[in-house]
PDB file of C-alpha atoms in Angstrom:
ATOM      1  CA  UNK G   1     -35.633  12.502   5.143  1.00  0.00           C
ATOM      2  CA  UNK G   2     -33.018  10.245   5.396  1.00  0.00           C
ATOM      3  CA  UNK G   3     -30.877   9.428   8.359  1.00  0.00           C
ATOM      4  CA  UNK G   4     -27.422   8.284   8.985  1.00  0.00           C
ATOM      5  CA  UNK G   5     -25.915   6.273  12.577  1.00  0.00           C
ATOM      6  CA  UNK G   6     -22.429   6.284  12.936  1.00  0.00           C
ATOM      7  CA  UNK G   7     -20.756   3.883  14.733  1.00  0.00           C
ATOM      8  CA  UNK G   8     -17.259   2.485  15.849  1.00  0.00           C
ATOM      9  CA  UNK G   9     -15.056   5.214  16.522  1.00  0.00           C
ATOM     10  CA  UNK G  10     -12.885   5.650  19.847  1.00  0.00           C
ATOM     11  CA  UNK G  11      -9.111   5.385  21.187  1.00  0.00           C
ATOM     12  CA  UNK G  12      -6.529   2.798  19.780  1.00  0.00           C
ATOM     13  CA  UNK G  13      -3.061   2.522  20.177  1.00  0.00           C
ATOM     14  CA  UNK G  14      -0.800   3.311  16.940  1.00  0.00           C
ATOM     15  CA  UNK G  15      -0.824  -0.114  15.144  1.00  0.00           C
ATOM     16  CA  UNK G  16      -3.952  -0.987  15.877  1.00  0.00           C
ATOM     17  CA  UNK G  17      -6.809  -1.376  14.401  1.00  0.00           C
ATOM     18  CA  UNK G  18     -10.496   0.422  14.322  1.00  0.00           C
ATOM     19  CA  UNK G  19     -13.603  -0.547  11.949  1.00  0.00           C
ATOM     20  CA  UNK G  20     -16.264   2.365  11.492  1.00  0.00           C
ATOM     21  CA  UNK G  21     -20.039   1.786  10.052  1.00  0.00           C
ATOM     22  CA  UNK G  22     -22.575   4.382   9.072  1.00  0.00           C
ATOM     23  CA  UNK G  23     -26.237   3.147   8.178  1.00  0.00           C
ATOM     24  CA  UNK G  24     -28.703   4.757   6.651  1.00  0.00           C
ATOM     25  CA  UNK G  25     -32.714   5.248   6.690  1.00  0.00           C
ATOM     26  CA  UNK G  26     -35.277   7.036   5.914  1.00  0.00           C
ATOM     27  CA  UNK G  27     -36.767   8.106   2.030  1.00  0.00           C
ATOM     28  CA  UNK G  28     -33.871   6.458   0.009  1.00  0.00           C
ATOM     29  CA  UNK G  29     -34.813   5.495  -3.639  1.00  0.00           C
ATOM     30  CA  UNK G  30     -31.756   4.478  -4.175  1.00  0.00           C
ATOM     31  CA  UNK G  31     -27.608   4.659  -2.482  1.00  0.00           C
ATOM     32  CA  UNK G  32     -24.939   6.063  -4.778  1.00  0.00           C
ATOM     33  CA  UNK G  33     -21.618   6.903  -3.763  1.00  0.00           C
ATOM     34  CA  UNK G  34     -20.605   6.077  -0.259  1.00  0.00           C
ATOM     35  CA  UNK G  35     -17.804   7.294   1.519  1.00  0.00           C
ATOM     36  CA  UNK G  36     -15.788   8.375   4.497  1.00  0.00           C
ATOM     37  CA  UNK G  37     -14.274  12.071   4.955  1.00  0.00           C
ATOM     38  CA  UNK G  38     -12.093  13.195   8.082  1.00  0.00           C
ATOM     39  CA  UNK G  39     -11.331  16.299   9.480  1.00  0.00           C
ATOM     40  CA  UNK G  40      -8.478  16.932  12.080  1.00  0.00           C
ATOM     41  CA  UNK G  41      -8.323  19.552  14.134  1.00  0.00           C
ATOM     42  CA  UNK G  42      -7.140  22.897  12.379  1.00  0.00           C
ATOM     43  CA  UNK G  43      -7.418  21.261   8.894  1.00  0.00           C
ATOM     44  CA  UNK G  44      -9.880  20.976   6.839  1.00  0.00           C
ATOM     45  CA  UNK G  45     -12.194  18.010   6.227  1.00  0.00           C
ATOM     46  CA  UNK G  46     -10.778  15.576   2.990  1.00  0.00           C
ATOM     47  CA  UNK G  47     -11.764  12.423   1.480  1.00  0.00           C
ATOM     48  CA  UNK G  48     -10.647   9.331   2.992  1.00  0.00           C
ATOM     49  CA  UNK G  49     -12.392   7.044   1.179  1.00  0.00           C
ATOM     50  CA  UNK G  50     -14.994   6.246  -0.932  1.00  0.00           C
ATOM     51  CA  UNK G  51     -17.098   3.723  -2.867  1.00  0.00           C
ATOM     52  CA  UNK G  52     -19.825   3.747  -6.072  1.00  0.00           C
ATOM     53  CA  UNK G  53     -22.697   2.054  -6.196  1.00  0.00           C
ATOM     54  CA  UNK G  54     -20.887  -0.380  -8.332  1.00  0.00           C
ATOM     55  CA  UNK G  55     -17.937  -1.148  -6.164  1.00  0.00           C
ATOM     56  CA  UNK G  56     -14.743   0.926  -7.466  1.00  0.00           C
ATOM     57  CA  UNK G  57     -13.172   2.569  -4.700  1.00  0.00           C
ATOM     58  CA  UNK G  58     -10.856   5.439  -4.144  1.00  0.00           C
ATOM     59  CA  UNK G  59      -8.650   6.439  -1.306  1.00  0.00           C
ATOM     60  CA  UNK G  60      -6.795   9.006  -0.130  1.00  0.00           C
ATOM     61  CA  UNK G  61      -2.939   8.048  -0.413  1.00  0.00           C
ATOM     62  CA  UNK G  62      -2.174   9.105   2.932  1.00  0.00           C
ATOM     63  CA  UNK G  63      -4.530   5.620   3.553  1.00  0.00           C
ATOM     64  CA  UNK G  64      -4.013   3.211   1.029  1.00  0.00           C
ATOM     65  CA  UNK G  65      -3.138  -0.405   2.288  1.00  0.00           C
ATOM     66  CA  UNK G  66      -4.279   0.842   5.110  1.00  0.00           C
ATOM     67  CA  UNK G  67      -7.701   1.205   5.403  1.00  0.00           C
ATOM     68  CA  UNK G  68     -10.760  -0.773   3.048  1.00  0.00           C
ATOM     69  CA  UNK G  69     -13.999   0.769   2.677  1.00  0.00           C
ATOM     70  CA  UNK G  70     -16.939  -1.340   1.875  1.00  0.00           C
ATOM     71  CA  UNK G  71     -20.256  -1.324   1.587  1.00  0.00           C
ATOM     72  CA  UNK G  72     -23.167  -3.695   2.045  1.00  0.00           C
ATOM     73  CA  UNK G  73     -26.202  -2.243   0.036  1.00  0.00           C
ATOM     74  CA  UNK G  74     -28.553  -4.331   1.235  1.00  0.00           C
ATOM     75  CA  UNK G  75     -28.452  -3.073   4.327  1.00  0.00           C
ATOM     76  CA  UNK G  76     -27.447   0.747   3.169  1.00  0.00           C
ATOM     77  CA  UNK G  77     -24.100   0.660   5.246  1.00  0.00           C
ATOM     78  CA  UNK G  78     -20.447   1.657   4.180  1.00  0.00           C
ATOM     79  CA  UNK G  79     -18.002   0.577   6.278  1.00  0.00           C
ATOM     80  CA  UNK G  80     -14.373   1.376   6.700  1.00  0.00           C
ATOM     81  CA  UNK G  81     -11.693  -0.927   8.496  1.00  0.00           C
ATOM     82  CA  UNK G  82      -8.769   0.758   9.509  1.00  0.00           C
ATOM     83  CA  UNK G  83      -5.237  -0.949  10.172  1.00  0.00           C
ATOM     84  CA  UNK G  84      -1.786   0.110  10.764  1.00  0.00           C
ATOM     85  CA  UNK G  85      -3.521   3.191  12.379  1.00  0.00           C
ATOM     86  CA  UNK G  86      -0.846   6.290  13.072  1.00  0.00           C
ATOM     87  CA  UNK G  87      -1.308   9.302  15.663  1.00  0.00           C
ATOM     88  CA  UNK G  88      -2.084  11.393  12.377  1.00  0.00           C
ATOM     89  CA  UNK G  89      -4.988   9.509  11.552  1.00  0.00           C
ATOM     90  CA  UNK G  90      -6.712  11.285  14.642  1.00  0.00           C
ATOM     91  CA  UNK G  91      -9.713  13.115  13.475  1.00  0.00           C
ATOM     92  CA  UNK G  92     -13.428  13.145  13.212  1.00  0.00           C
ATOM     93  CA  UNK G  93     -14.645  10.274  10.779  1.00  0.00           C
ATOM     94  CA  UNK G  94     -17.532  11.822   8.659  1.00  0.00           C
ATOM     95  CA  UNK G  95     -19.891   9.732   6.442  1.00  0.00           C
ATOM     96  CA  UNK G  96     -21.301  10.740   3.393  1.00  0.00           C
ATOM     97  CA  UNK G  97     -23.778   9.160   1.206  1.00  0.00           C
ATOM     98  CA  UNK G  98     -25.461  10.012  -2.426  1.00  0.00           C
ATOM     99  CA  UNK G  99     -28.886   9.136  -2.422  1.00  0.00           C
ATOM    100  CA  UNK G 100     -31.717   9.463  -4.704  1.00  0.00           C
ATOM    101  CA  UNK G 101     -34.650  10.295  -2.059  1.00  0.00           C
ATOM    102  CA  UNK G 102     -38.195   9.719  -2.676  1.00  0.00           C
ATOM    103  CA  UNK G 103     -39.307  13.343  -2.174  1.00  0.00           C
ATOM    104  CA  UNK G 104     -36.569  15.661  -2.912  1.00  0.00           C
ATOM    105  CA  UNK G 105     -34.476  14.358  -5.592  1.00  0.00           C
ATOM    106  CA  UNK G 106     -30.802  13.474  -5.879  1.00  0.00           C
ATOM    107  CA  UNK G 107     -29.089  14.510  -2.346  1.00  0.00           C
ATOM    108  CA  UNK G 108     -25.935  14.115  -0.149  1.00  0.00           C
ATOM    109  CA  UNK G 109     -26.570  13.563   3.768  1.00  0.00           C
ATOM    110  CA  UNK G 110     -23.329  13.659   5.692  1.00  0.00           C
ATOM    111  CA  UNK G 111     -23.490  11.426   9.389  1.00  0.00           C
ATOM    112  CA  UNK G 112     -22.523  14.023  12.585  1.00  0.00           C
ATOM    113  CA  UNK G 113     -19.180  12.167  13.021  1.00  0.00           C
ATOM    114  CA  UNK G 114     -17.468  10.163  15.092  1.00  0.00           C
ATOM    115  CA  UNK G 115     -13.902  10.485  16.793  1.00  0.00           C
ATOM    116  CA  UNK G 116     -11.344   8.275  16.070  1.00  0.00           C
ATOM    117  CA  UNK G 117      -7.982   9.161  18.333  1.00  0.00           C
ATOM    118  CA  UNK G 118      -4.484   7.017  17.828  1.00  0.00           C
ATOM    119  CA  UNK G 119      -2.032   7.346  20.720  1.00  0.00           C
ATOM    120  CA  UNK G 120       1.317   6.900  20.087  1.00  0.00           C
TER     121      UNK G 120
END
């Protein structure tokens, strides 16, 4: 089993800034692909960000030179730092990683979210 802890999410004024973590336990053999996913309410959930096990990232263009993902894989943690924050980047911030478990194989655990809300 693995397990992920979200972390960081909560109210900020539009032009702030917000910094989200999600850390993961458990069975991992090995962390691939880490990433952040959002879904607002009525829409569905879409990619925000993500990063390989190698470092290359991808973003969402709604986001870019806005928000940095990172990861630190010694400590099995992707981050995301969010600046220049806008009332339309209200939503639940999802995590998803790509693991290779010990047990079961090659497997994507998603974190139970957390709320990020931008008040104009």
């Amino acid at each position: 089993q693995v397990q992920l802890v979200e972390s960081g999410g909560g109210l900020v004024e539009a032009g702030g800034s917000l910094g989200l973590s999600c850390a993961a336990s458990g069975s991992i053999r090995s962390l691939h692909s880490m990433g952040w996913y959002r879904q607002a309410a009525g829409k569905q959930r879409e990619l925000v960000a993500a990063i390989t096990s190698g470092g290359v990232t991808n973003y969402a263009d709604s986001v870019k030179g806005r928000f940095t993902v990172s990861r630190d894989s010694t400590k099995n943690t992707v981050y995301l730092q969010m600046s220049s924050l806008k009332p339309e980047d209200t939503a639940v911030y999802y995590c998803k990683i790509a693991v290779v478990t010990q047990f079961a194989g090659a497997m994507d655990y998603w974190g139970k979210g957390t709320l990020v809300t931008v008040s104009s």
